[in-house]
Structure formats: structure tokens, C-alpha cells
Amino acid sequence: MLGTGALRAHLIEARLAGTIATTREQSLRRYRLFAARDPRALLGLDPERDWSFGEVLRLMGQECGISADPAHTSGLDVIDPDRTIAGLDAFADRLAVAAGRRVPVLLGTGHPHRLLEFYAALADALSSAGCTVLTPAYGHRVDIATRFGVRTRVLDYVRGVALMREPGVRGAPSEGGVHTHSPLPVRTALGFAAASAGPLPGLVIGDHGWVCGAGQLGIEAIGLADADDPAPFVGRAEGRLSAVVPLDDAVRSTHYRPLIRYVLNRAHLS
């Protein structure tokens, strides 16, 4: 079993925590967008109250370990690896509860090139534990706003994990898999599940709009989030999300494998 000391060293070496690739400028810009309730930063969350830029910055300091000094405006951001480990512990504990209760689960990612393997391993373990891994709205088209305008994407599932693809593209997630922060995919999936009178998820696992969109609809959600994405952390602070793991969400996919082992071991799902 991977111990916390070895995991902490890996987080820093792989730049999942410690000094990460996310820039301070990028993080502060996203905090300002969130405070202004810009949909690009809300990720499907409708905060219960208005959050000022300063409040968002302080929350991210508490949750991620970044500098809460507004005068610190440049350079690379830093995530406290101990907060990452604490987040992984809470994440694993919620997985264990879901597995023990055998609740239906829905997994989805806006980072198919980086995080698919992480979520797919969870899907395999939860399925083996007796949880139904849901795949509603498979093949459905969703119009998503991007910086290039509205683009049509297709909801696909790979190893039980939802992701968005460019239309007409099949195969590996690197073939047509698209990065998205939109909550529309999870809203579409949940809408189809409800309309078909099939089971609704008791837990949604993912990132970006997948967890914020699910949490906003009152479904328990847990996920991963980078230092420039305040919405999941605000969602957890307001009680919409059960666990959020602060880490860099865009490093090489192989770097997340020790995290998979750690989470599954703690959840007794390995």
C-alpha cells in the first residue's frame, strides 16, 4: 500500500501539488470571473450568496494552500500537498460509502486526455463492488459554447466514463475527445436518466461541470479541481459537493496512477 509519505513525494515530483503549472495570473483571472458570476467560471454552480474576489481568494488559500495575498499577482501557483492528501482521503471515504451501499454512480470528465484512466479505474472498482455504472444519453448531441462559438459535441462513454467527442470521431479518447468545463453534459445525462425512469445516480464523480452541475441539482458529487477552478471549492463550502481534491488536473495521465492505488486502497476497493 502506498503510504502518505511516498504519495506526498510523488505529488511534488509530478507537480500534481507543490509548485504546479497553473499560473497565478490565470488563477486570479478565474477568481474575478467567478466573483462576477461569469458562467465560464461557475461551471453550472449557482452560489447561494455573492462571493467577492477577496472571499474567493481566501477560500482558495484555505482549500488549496495557494497564497491568499492579493498583491501576489505573478508566477506559478502552489498547492499544498497535505491538502491534496486530505482531499484524497475524503474522496476515498465517500467512495467507500457508495460502494457499501451499492448506489448507482455516474462518472464524467472534461479532461479525457488526462483523467480518463483515473476515473475508469474507479468505475471498474465500483462495478466490481456491486454499483451500477450508469451511461445515460449515450450518443446524444450537445451544443456547447466554446471560445470559438457554439460547437456540437457527442456524449460518449469509455470504460464507463462519460466524455465529449467531436461528431463522427470514434476510438481512443485522444481521437476527438474534447476538453470542456460545461455543465450541459451532466444535465443532459441526468435528464435522459430521469426521462427513461431508470435509476438516478446516488453519486457523481468527475470534474468541472460534471460535479458542479450535479451538485447544483442536489445529487451528491465528488471530484478533482485545479487551483484556477474555484467553483467546486465554493460548492463544497456551501454543501453542494462532498469532497474536492486540489491538484493540477492537466499533467500526464500516468502521474495519476499512484493516486488511483491510494484511493482504492483507502476505500477498500483495490
mmCIF file with all atom_site columns, N, CA, C and O in Angstrom, residues 23-74:
data_model
loop_
_atom_site.group_PDB
_atom_site.id
_atom_site.type_symbol
_atom_site.label_atom_id
_atom_site.label_alt_id
_atom_site.label_comp_id
_atom_site.label_asym_id
_atom_site.label_entity_id
_atom_site.label_seq_id
_atom_site.pdbx_PDB_ins_code
_atom_site.Cartn_x
_atom_site.Cartn_y
_atom_site.Cartn_z
_atom_site.occupancy
_atom_site.B_iso_or_equiv
_atom_site.pdbx_formal_charge
_atom_site.auth_seq_id
_atom_site.auth_comp_id
_atom_site.auth_asym_id
_atom_site.auth_atom_id
_atom_site.pdbx_PDB_model_num
ATOM 1   N N  . THR A 1 23 ? -0.680  29.198 -13.680 1.00 0.00 ? 23 THR A N  1
ATOM 2   C CA . THR A 1 23 ? -0.078  30.480 -13.349 1.00 0.00 ? 23 THR A CA 1
ATOM 3   C C  . THR A 1 23 ? -0.959  31.268 -12.383 1.00 0.00 ? 23 THR A C  1
ATOM 4   O O  . THR A 1 23 ? -2.184  31.107 -12.354 1.00 0.00 ? 23 THR A O  1
ATOM 5   N N  . ARG A 1 24 ? -0.315  32.111 -11.617 1.00 0.00 ? 24 ARG A N  1
ATOM 6   C CA . ARG A 1 24 ? -1.041  32.974 -10.694 1.00 0.00 ? 24 ARG A CA 1
ATOM 7   C C  . ARG A 1 24 ? -2.002  33.892 -11.445 1.00 0.00 ? 24 ARG A C  1
ATOM 8   O O  . ARG A 1 24 ? -3.135  34.130 -11.011 1.00 0.00 ? 24 ARG A O  1
ATOM 9   N N  . GLU A 1 25 ? -1.554  34.402 -12.583 1.00 0.00 ? 25 GLU A N  1
ATOM 10  C CA . GLU A 1 25 ? -2.400  35.287 -13.375 1.00 0.00 ? 25 GLU A CA 1
ATOM 11  C C  . GLU A 1 25 ? -3.686  34.574 -13.801 1.00 0.00 ? 25 GLU A C  1
ATOM 12  O O  . GLU A 1 25 ? -4.785  35.154 -13.746 1.00 0.00 ? 25 GLU A O  1
ATOM 13  N N  . GLN A 1 26 ? -3.551  33.318 -14.208 1.00 0.00 ? 26 GLN A N  1
ATOM 14  C CA . GLN A 1 26 ? -4.713  32.547 -14.639 1.00 0.00 ? 26 GLN A CA 1
ATOM 15  C C  . GLN A 1 26 ? -5.671  32.316 -13.471 1.00 0.00 ? 26 GLN A C  1
ATOM 16  O O  . GLN A 1 26 ? -6.894  32.442 -13.615 1.00 0.00 ? 26 GLN A O  1
ATOM 17  N N  . SER A 1 27 ? -5.139  31.960 -12.317 1.00 0.00 ? 27 SER A N  1
ATOM 18  C CA . SER A 1 27 ? -5.984  31.722 -11.152 1.00 0.00 ? 27 SER A CA 1
ATOM 19  C C  . SER A 1 27 ? -6.746  32.982 -10.756 1.00 0.00 ? 27 SER A C  1
ATOM 20  O O  . SER A 1 27 ? -7.969  32.944 -10.544 1.00 0.00 ? 27 SER A O  1
ATOM 21  N N  . LEU A 1 28 ? -6.057  34.114 -10.654 1.00 0.00 ? 28 LEU A N  1
ATOM 22  C CA . LEU A 1 28 ? -6.704  35.352 -10.232 1.00 0.00 ? 28 LEU A CA 1
ATOM 23  C C  . LEU A 1 28 ? -7.769  35.789 -11.235 1.00 0.00 ? 28 LEU A C  1
ATOM 24  O O  . LEU A 1 28 ? -8.827  36.295 -10.840 1.00 0.00 ? 28 LEU A O  1
ATOM 25  N N  . ARG A 1 29 ? -7.494  35.577 -12.514 1.00 0.00 ? 29 ARG A N  1
ATOM 26  C CA . ARG A 1 29 ? -8.494  35.936 -13.530 1.00 0.00 ? 29 ARG A CA 1
ATOM 27  C C  . ARG A 1 29 ? -9.760  35.106 -13.349 1.00 0.00 ? 29 ARG A C  1
ATOM 28  O O  . ARG A 1 29 ? -10.877 35.629 -13.419 1.00 0.00 ? 29 ARG A O  1
ATOM 29  N N  . ARG A 1 30 ? -9.606  33.818 -13.059 1.00 0.00 ? 30 ARG A N  1
ATOM 30  C CA . ARG A 1 30 ? -10.771 32.952 -12.864 1.00 0.00 ? 30 ARG A CA 1
ATOM 31  C C  . ARG A 1 30 ? -11.514 33.317 -11.579 1.00 0.00 ? 30 ARG A C  1
ATOM 32  O O  . ARG A 1 30 ? -12.755 33.241 -11.534 1.00 0.00 ? 30 ARG A O  1
ATOM 33  N N  . TYR A 1 31 ? -10.809 33.732 -10.539 1.00 0.00 ? 31 TYR A N  1
ATOM 34  C CA . TYR A 1 31 ? -11.476 34.138 -9.303  1.00 0.00 ? 31 TYR A CA 1
ATOM 35  C C  . TYR A 1 31 ? -12.328 35.380 -9.548  1.00 0.00 ? 31 TYR A C  1
ATOM 36  O O  . TYR A 1 31 ? -13.436 35.498 -9.015  1.00 0.00 ? 31 TYR A O  1
ATOM 37  N N  . ARG A 1 32 ? -11.800 36.295 -10.340 1.00 0.00 ? 32 ARG A N  1
ATOM 38  C CA . ARG A 1 32 ? -12.569 37.515 -10.651 1.00 0.00 ? 32 ARG A CA 1
ATOM 39  C C  . ARG A 1 32 ? -13.795 37.169 -11.488 1.00 0.00 ? 32 ARG A C  1
ATOM 40  O O  . ARG A 1 32 ? -14.883 37.726 -11.276 1.00 0.00 ? 32 ARG A O  1
ATOM 41  N N  . LEU A 1 33 ? -13.641 36.258 -12.435 1.00 0.00 ? 33 LEU A N  1
ATOM 42  C CA . LEU A 1 33 ? -14.786 35.831 -13.240 1.00 0.00 ? 33 LEU A CA 1
ATOM 43  C C  . LEU A 1 33 ? -15.841 35.171 -12.360 1.00 0.00 ? 33 LEU A C  1
ATOM 44  O O  . LEU A 1 33 ? -17.045 35.396 -12.528 1.00 0.00 ? 33 LEU A O  1
ATOM 45  N N  . PHE A 1 34 ? -15.408 34.355 -11.414 1.00 0.00 ? 34 PHE A N  1
ATOM 46  C CA . PHE A 1 34 ? -16.364 33.695 -10.525 1.00 0.00 ? 34 PHE A CA 1
ATOM 47  C C  . PHE A 1 34 ? -17.095 34.735 -9.676  1.00 0.00 ? 34 PHE A C  1
ATOM 48  O O  . PHE A 1 34 ? -18.320 34.653 -9.521  1.00 0.00 ? 34 PHE A O  1
ATOM 49  N N  . ALA A 1 35 ? -16.353 35.688 -9.128  1.00 0.00 ? 35 ALA A N  1
ATOM 50  C CA . ALA A 1 35 ? -16.984 36.722 -8.304  1.00 0.00 ? 35 ALA A CA 1
ATOM 51  C C  . ALA A 1 35 ? -17.999 37.524 -9.103  1.00 0.00 ? 35 ALA A C  1
ATOM 52  O O  . ALA A 1 35 ? -19.003 37.991 -8.549  1.00 0.00 ? 35 ALA A O  1
ATOM 53  N N  . ALA A 1 36 ? -17.763 37.666 -10.412 1.00 0.00 ? 36 ALA A N  1
ATOM 54  C CA . ALA A 1 36 ? -18.694 38.375 -11.290 1.00 0.00 ? 36 ALA A CA 1
ATOM 55  C C  . ALA A 1 36 ? -19.809 37.463 -11.800 1.00 0.00 ? 36 ALA A C  1
ATOM 56  O O  . ALA A 1 36 ? -20.637 37.888 -12.603 1.00 0.00 ? 36 ALA A O  1
ATOM 57  N N  . ARG A 1 37 ? -19.818 36.210 -11.326 1.00 0.00 ? 37 ARG A N  1
ATOM 58  C CA . ARG A 1 37 ? -20.813 35.200 -11.745 1.00 0.00 ? 37 ARG A CA 1
ATOM 59  C C  . ARG A 1 37 ? -20.790 34.955 -13.245 1.00 0.00 ? 37 ARG A C  1
ATOM 60  O O  . ARG A 1 37 ? -21.833 34.750 -13.886 1.00 0.00 ? 37 ARG A O  1
ATOM 61  N N  . ASP A 1 38 ? -19.604 34.943 -13.806 1.00 0.00 ? 38 ASP A N  1
ATOM 62  C CA . ASP A 1 38 ? -19.448 34.618 -15.217 1.00 0.00 ? 38 ASP A CA 1
ATOM 63  C C  . ASP A 1 38 ? -19.668 33.112 -15.386 1.00 0.00 ? 38 ASP A C  1
ATOM 64  O O  . ASP A 1 38 ? -19.027 32.308 -14.704 1.00 0.00 ? 38 ASP A O  1
ATOM 65  N N  . PRO A 1 39 ? -20.576 32.694 -16.282 1.00 0.00 ? 39 PRO A N  1
ATOM 66  C CA . PRO A 1 39 ? -20.854 31.259 -16.442 1.00 0.00 ? 39 PRO A CA 1
ATOM 67  C C  . PRO A 1 39 ? -19.621 30.427 -16.760 1.00 0.00 ? 39 PRO A C  1
ATOM 68  O O  . PRO A 1 39 ? -19.581 29.234 -16.439 1.00 0.00 ? 39 PRO A O  1
ATOM 69  N N  . ARG A 1 40 ? -18.620 31.026 -17.381 1.00 0.00 ? 40 ARG A N  1
ATOM 70  C CA . ARG A 1 40 ? -17.406 30.275 -17.710 1.00 0.00 ? 40 ARG A CA 1
ATOM 71  C C  . ARG A 1 40 ? -16.666 29.815 -16.464 1.00 0.00 ? 40 ARG A C  1
ATOM 72  O O  . ARG A 1 40 ? -15.931 28.819 -16.517 1.00 0.00 ? 40 ARG A O  1
ATOM 73  N N  . ALA A 1 41 ? -16.856 30.511 -15.361 1.00 0.00 ? 41 ALA A N  1
ATOM 74  C CA . ALA A 1 41 ? -16.185 30.138 -14.114 1.00 0.00 ? 41 ALA A CA 1
ATOM 75  C C  . ALA A 1 41 ? -17.115 29.433 -13.138 1.00 0.00 ? 41 ALA A C  1
ATOM 76  O O  . ALA A 1 41 ? -16.654 28.738 -12.230 1.00 0.00 ? 41 ALA A O  1
ATOM 77  N N  . LEU A 1 42 ? -18.430 29.582 -13.303 1.00 0.00 ? 42 LEU A N  1
ATOM 78  C CA . LEU A 1 42 ? -19.370 28.959 -12.374 1.00 0.00 ? 42 LEU A CA 1
ATOM 79  C C  . LEU A 1 42 ? -19.484 27.454 -12.580 1.00 0.00 ? 42 LEU A C  1
ATOM 80  O O  . LEU A 1 42 ? -19.837 26.716 -11.658 1.00 0.00 ? 42 LEU A O  1
ATOM 81  N N  . LEU A 1 43 ? -19.264 26.973 -13.798 1.00 0.00 ? 43 LEU A N  1
ATOM 82  C CA . LEU A 1 43 ? -19.290 25.541 -14.110 1.00 0.00 ? 43 LEU A CA 1
ATOM 83  C C  . LEU A 1 43 ? -20.621 24.873 -13.775 1.00 0.00 ? 43 LEU A C  1
ATOM 84  O O  . LEU A 1 43 ? -20.677 23.688 -13.445 1.00 0.00 ? 43 LEU A O  1
ATOM 85  N N  . GLY A 1 44 ? -21.698 25.643 -13.841 1.00 0.00 ? 44 GLY A N  1
ATOM 86  C CA . GLY A 1 44 ? -23.016 25.085 -13.545 1.00 0.00 ? 44 GLY A CA 1
ATOM 87  C C  . GLY A 1 44 ? -23.466 25.311 -12.124 1.00 0.00 ? 44 GLY A C  1
ATOM 88  O O  . GLY A 1 44 ? -24.599 24.964 -11.775 1.00 0.00 ? 44 GLY A O  1
ATOM 89  N N  . LEU A 1 45 ? -22.608 25.900 -11.292 1.00 0.00 ? 45 LEU A N  1
ATOM 90  C CA . LEU A 1 45 ? -22.975 26.187 -9.912  1.00 0.00 ? 45 LEU A CA 1
ATOM 91  C C  . LEU A 1 45 ? -23.676 27.538 -9.835  1.00 0.00 ? 45 LEU A C  1
ATOM 92  O O  . LEU A 1 45 ? -23.271 28.497 -10.483 1.00 0.00 ? 45 LEU A O  1
ATOM 93  N N  . ASP A 1 46 ? -24.732 27.602 -9.038  1.00 0.00 ? 46 ASP A N  1
ATOM 94  C CA . ASP A 1 46 ? -25.405 28.866 -8.742  1.00 0.00 ? 46 ASP A CA 1
ATOM 95  C C  . ASP A 1 46 ? -25.185 29.143 -7.261  1.00 0.00 ? 46 ASP A C  1
ATOM 96  O O  . ASP A 1 46 ? -25.932 28.655 -6.413  1.00 0.00 ? 46 ASP A O  1
ATOM 97  N N  . PRO A 1 47 ? -24.142 29.905 -6.909  1.00 0.00 ? 47 PRO A N  1
ATOM 98  C CA . PRO A 1 47 ? -23.812 30.094 -5.491  1.00 0.00 ? 47 PRO A CA 1
ATOM 99  C C  . PRO A 1 47 ? -24.984 30.666 -4.698  1.00 0.00 ? 47 PRO A C  1
ATOM 100 O O  . PRO A 1 47 ? -25.762 31.481 -5.204  1.00 0.00 ? 47 PRO A O  1
ATOM 101 N N  . GLU A 1 48 ? -25.098 30.230 -3.455  1.00 0.00 ? 48 GLU A N  1
ATOM 102 C CA . GLU A 1 48 ? -26.194 30.676 -2.604  1.00 0.00 ? 48 GLU A CA 1
ATOM 103 C C  . GLU A 1 48 ? -26.067 32.151 -2.259  1.00 0.00 ? 48 GLU A C  1
ATOM 104 O O  . GLU A 1 48 ? -27.051 32.817 -1.992  1.00 0.00 ? 48 GLU A O  1
ATOM 105 N N  . ARG A 1 49 ? -24.856 32.654 -2.240  1.00 0.00 ? 49 ARG A N  1
ATOM 106 C CA . ARG A 1 49 ? -24.643 34.065 -1.919  1.00 0.00 ? 49 ARG A CA 1
ATOM 107 C C  . ARG A 1 49 ? -23.583 34.634 -2.849  1.00 0.00 ? 49 ARG A C  1
ATOM 108 O O  . ARG A 1 49 ? -22.904 33.897 -3.564  1.00 0.00 ? 49 ARG A O  1
ATOM 109 N N  . ASP A 1 50 ? -23.453 35.928 -2.838  1.00 0.00 ? 50 ASP A N  1
ATOM 110 C CA . ASP A 1 50 ? -22.425 36.575 -3.635  1.00 0.00 ? 50 ASP A CA 1
ATOM 111 C C  . ASP A 1 50 ? -21.064 36.395 -2.963  1.00 0.00 ? 50 ASP A C  1
ATOM 112 O O  . ASP A 1 50 ? -20.910 36.650 -1.760  1.00 0.00 ? 50 ASP A O  1
ATOM 113 N N  . TRP A 1 51 ? -20.099 35.965 -3.758  1.00 0.00 ? 51 TRP A N  1
ATOM 114 C CA . TRP A 1 51 ? -18.730 35.807 -3.284  1.00 0.00 ? 51 TRP A CA 1
ATOM 115 C C  . TRP A 1 51 ? -17.874 36.902 -3.906  1.00 0.00 ? 51 TRP A C  1
ATOM 116 O O  . TRP A 1 51 ? -17.787 37.004 -5.131  1.00 0.00 ? 51 TRP A O  1
ATOM 117 N N  . SER A 1 52 ? -17.256 37.712 -3.076  1.00 0.00 ? 52 SER A N  1
ATOM 118 C CA . SER A 1 52 ? -16.354 38.737 -3.591  1.00 0.00 ? 52 SER A CA 1
ATOM 119 C C  . SER A 1 52 ? -15.042 38.091 -4.025  1.00 0.00 ? 52 SER A C  1
ATOM 120 O O  . SER A 1 52 ? -14.729 36.950 -3.647  1.00 0.00 ? 52 SER A O  1
ATOM 121 N N  . PHE A 1 53 ? -14.269 38.834 -4.798  1.00 0.00 ? 53 PHE A N  1
ATOM 122 C CA . PHE A 1 53 ? -12.951 38.330 -5.211  1.00 0.00 ? 53 PHE A CA 1
ATOM 123 C C  . PHE A 1 53 ? -12.106 37.985 -3.992  1.00 0.00 ? 53 PHE A C  1
ATOM 124 O O  . PHE A 1 53 ? -11.454 36.933 -3.947  1.00 0.00 ? 53 PHE A O  1
ATOM 125 N N  . GLY A 1 54 ? -12.104 38.844 -2.982  1.00 0.00 ? 54 GLY A N  1
ATOM 126 C CA . GLY A 1 54 ? -11.310 38.584 -1.786  1.00 0.00 ? 54 GLY A CA 1
ATOM 127 C C  . GLY A 1 54 ? -11.748 37.343 -1.057  1.00 0.00 ? 54 GLY A C  1
ATOM 128 O O  . GLY A 1 54 ? -10.913 36.573 -0.547  1.00 0.00 ? 54 GLY A O  1
ATOM 129 N N  . GLU A 1 55 ? -13.056 37.094 -0.995  1.00 0.00 ? 55 GLU A N  1
ATOM 130 C CA . GLU A 1 55 ? -13.561 35.902 -0.331  1.00 0.00 ? 55 GLU A CA 1
ATOM 131 C C  . GLU A 1 55 ? -13.172 34.643 -1.087  1.00 0.00 ? 55 GLU A C  1
ATOM 132 O O  . GLU A 1 55 ? -12.827 33.621 -0.485  1.00 0.00 ? 55 GLU A O  1
ATOM 133 N N  . VAL A 1 56 ? -13.235 34.701 -2.417  1.00 0.00 ? 56 VAL A N  1
ATOM 134 C CA . VAL A 1 56 ? -12.825 33.553 -3.220  1.00 0.00 ? 56 VAL A CA 1
ATOM 135 C C  . VAL A 1 56 ? -11.342 33.272 -3.008  1.00 0.00 ? 56 VAL A C  1
ATOM 136 O O  . VAL A 1 56 ? -10.922 32.117 -2.834  1.00 0.00 ? 56 VAL A O  1
ATOM 137 N N  . LEU A 1 57 ? -10.541 34.319 -3.020  1.00 0.00 ? 57 LEU A N  1
ATOM 138 C CA . LEU A 1 57 ? -9.101  34.161 -2.828  1.00 0.00 ? 57 LEU A CA 1
ATOM 139 C C  . LEU A 1 57 ? -8.794  33.540 -1.469  1.00 0.00 ? 57 LEU A C  1
ATOM 140 O O  . LEU A 1 57 ? -7.967  32.623 -1.361  1.00 0.00 ? 57 LEU A O  1
ATOM 141 N N  . ARG A 1 58 ? -9.460  33.998 -0.427  1.00 0.00 ? 58 ARG A N  1
ATOM 142 C CA . ARG A 1 58 ? -9.224  33.437 0.906   1.00 0.00 ? 58 ARG A CA 1
ATOM 143 C C  . ARG A 1 58 ? -9.670  31.975 0.971   1.00 0.00 ? 58 ARG A C  1
ATOM 144 O O  . ARG A 1 58 ? -8.992  31.140 1.592   1.00 0.00 ? 58 ARG A O  1
ATOM 145 N N  . LEU A 1 59 ? -10.813 31.670 0.348   1.00 0.00 ? 59 LEU A N  1
ATOM 146 C CA . LEU A 1 59 ? -11.272 30.278 0.348   1.00 0.00 ? 59 LEU A CA 1
ATOM 147 C C  . LEU A 1 59 ? -10.271 29.378 -0.355  1.00 0.00 ? 59 LEU A C  1
ATOM 148 O O  . LEU A 1 59 ? -9.951  28.285 0.144   1.00 0.00 ? 59 LEU A O  1
ATOM 149 N N  . MET A 1 60 ? -9.750  29.821 -1.486  1.00 0.00 ? 60 MET A N  1
ATOM 150 C CA . MET A 1 60 ? -8.790  29.002 -2.222  1.00 0.00 ? 60 MET A CA 1
ATOM 151 C C  . MET A 1 60 ? -7.489  28.847 -1.449  1.00 0.00 ? 60 MET A C  1
ATOM 152 O O  . MET A 1 60 ? -6.806  27.822 -1.551  1.00 0.00 ? 60 MET A O  1
ATOM 153 N N  . GLY A 1 61 ? -7.142  29.860 -0.656  1.00 0.00 ? 61 GLY A N  1
ATOM 154 C CA . GLY A 1 61 ? -5.993  29.715 0.219   1.00 0.00 ? 61 GLY A CA 1
ATOM 155 C C  . GLY A 1 61 ? -6.222  28.635 1.260   1.00 0.00 ? 61 GLY A C  1
ATOM 156 O O  . GLY A 1 61 ? -5.344  27.812 1.547   1.00 0.00 ? 61 GLY A O  1
ATOM 157 N N  . GLN A 1 62 ? -7.430  28.600 1.816   1.00 0.00 ? 62 GLN A N  1
ATOM 158 C CA . GLN A 1 62 ? -7.764  27.602 2.830   1.00 0.00 ? 62 GLN A CA 1
ATOM 159 C C  . GLN A 1 62 ? -7.850  26.197 2.226   1.00 0.00 ? 62 GLN A C  1
ATOM 160 O O  . GLN A 1 62 ? -7.388  25.222 2.829   1.00 0.00 ? 62 GLN A O  1
ATOM 161 N N  . GLU A 1 63 ? -8.460  26.090 1.061   1.00 0.00 ? 63 GLU A N  1
ATOM 162 C CA . GLU A 1 63 ? -8.732  24.777 0.467   1.00 0.00 ? 63 GLU A CA 1
ATOM 163 C C  . GLU A 1 63 ? -7.538  24.198 -0.300  1.00 0.00 ? 63 GLU A C  1
ATOM 164 O O  . GLU A 1 63 ? -7.361  22.973 -0.335  1.00 0.00 ? 63 GLU A O  1
ATOM 165 N N  . CYS A 1 64 ? -6.757  25.057 -0.936  1.00 0.00 ? 64 CYS A N  1
ATOM 166 C CA . CYS A 1 64 ? -5.658  24.591 -1.792  1.00 0.00 ? 64 CYS A CA 1
ATOM 167 C C  . CYS A 1 64 ? -4.280  24.897 -1.225  1.00 0.00 ? 64 CYS A C  1
ATOM 168 O O  . CYS A 1 64 ? -3.303  24.250 -1.602  1.00 0.00 ? 64 CYS A O  1
ATOM 169 N N  . GLY A 1 65 ? -4.202  25.923 -0.379  1.00 0.00 ? 65 GLY A N  1
ATOM 170 C CA . GLY A 1 65 ? -2.902  26.318 0.124   1.00 0.00 ? 65 GLY A CA 1
ATOM 171 C C  . GLY A 1 65 ? -2.193  27.347 -0.727  1.00 0.00 ? 65 GLY A C  1
ATOM 172 O O  . GLY A 1 65 ? -1.011  27.624 -0.517  1.00 0.00 ? 65 GLY A O  1
ATOM 173 N N  . ILE A 1 66 ? -2.907  27.917 -1.715  1.00 0.00 ? 66 ILE A N  1
ATOM 174 C CA . ILE A 1 66 ? -2.293  28.976 -2.505  1.00 0.00 ? 66 ILE A CA 1
ATOM 175 C C  . ILE A 1 66 ? -2.127  30.221 -1.638  1.00 0.00 ? 66 ILE A C  1
ATOM 176 O O  . ILE A 1 66 ? -2.711  30.335 -0.565  1.00 0.00 ? 66 ILE A O  1
ATOM 177 N N  . SER A 1 67 ? -1.335  31.162 -2.108  1.00 0.00 ? 67 SER A N  1
ATOM 178 C CA . SER A 1 67 ? -1.169  32.413 -1.384  1.00 0.00 ? 67 SER A CA 1
ATOM 179 C C  . SER A 1 67 ? -2.475  33.196 -1.414  1.00 0.00 ? 67 SER A C  1
ATOM 180 O O  . SER A 1 67 ? -3.083  33.381 -2.470  1.00 0.00 ? 67 SER A O  1
ATOM 181 N N  . ALA A 1 68 ? -2.922  33.663 -0.242  1.00 0.00 ? 68 ALA A N  1
ATOM 182 C CA . ALA A 1 68 ? -4.131  34.484 -0.160  1.00 0.00 ? 68 ALA A CA 1
ATOM 183 C C  . ALA A 1 68 ? -3.805  35.973 -0.214  1.00 0.00 ? 68 ALA A C  1
ATOM 184 O O  . ALA A 1 68 ? -4.682  36.800 0.036   1.00 0.00 ? 68 ALA A O  1
ATOM 185 N N  . ASP A 1 69 ? -2.579  36.296 -0.559  1.00 0.00 ? 69 ASP A N  1
ATOM 186 C CA . ASP A 1 69 ? -2.144  37.691 -0.652  1.00 0.00 ? 69 ASP A CA 1
ATOM 187 C C  . ASP A 1 69 ? -2.527  38.254 -2.023  1.00 0.00 ? 69 ASP A C  1
ATOM 188 O O  . ASP A 1 69 ? -1.996  37.807 -3.040  1.00 0.00 ? 69 ASP A O  1
ATOM 189 N N  . PRO A 1 70 ? -3.438  39.233 -2.089  1.00 0.00 ? 70 PRO A N  1
ATOM 190 C CA . PRO A 1 70 ? -3.841  39.782 -3.400  1.00 0.00 ? 70 PRO A CA 1
ATOM 191 C C  . PRO A 1 70 ? -2.716  40.518 -4.110  1.00 0.00 ? 70 PRO A C  1
ATOM 192 O O  . PRO A 1 70 ? -2.788  40.738 -5.318  1.00 0.00 ? 70 PRO A O  1
ATOM 193 N N  . ALA A 1 71 ? -1.660  40.874 -3.378  1.00 0.00 ? 71 ALA A N  1
ATOM 194 C CA . ALA A 1 71 ? -0.524  41.540 -4.004  1.00 0.00 ? 71 ALA A CA 1
ATOM 195 C C  . ALA A 1 71 ? 0.382   40.561 -4.743  1.00 0.00 ? 71 ALA A C  1
ATOM 196 O O  . ALA A 1 71 ? 1.248   40.976 -5.522  1.00 0.00 ? 71 ALA A O  1
ATOM 197 N N  . HIS A 1 72 ? 0.189   39.263 -4.488  1.00 0.00 ? 72 HIS A N  1
ATOM 198 C CA . HIS A 1 72 ? 0.951   38.234 -5.207  1.00 0.00 ? 72 HIS A CA 1
ATOM 199 C C  . HIS A 1 72 ? 0.233   37.974 -6.534  1.00 0.00 ? 72 HIS A C  1
ATOM 200 O O  . HIS A 1 72 ? -0.773  37.257 -6.570  1.00 0.00 ? 72 HIS A O  1
ATOM 201 N N  . THR A 1 73 ? 0.724   38.541 -7.619  1.00 0.00 ? 73 THR A N  1
ATOM 202 C CA . THR A 1 73 ? -0.027  38.553 -8.878  1.00 0.00 ? 73 THR A CA 1
ATOM 203 C C  . THR A 1 73 ? 0.652   37.841 -10.040 1.00 0.00 ? 73 THR A C  1
ATOM 204 O O  . THR A 1 73 ? 0.096   37.828 -11.147 1.00 0.00 ? 73 THR A O  1
ATOM 205 N N  . SER A 1 74 ? 1.822   37.260 -9.832  1.00 0.00 ? 74 SER A N  1
ATOM 206 C CA . SER A 1 74 ? 2.502   36.627 -10.968 1.00 0.00 ? 74 SER A CA 1
ATOM 207 C C  . SER A 1 74 ? 3.259   35.389 -10.502 1.00 0.00 ? 74 SER A C  1
ATOM 208 O O  . SER A 1 74 ? 3.401   35.133 -9.305  1.00 0.00 ? 74 SER A O  1
#
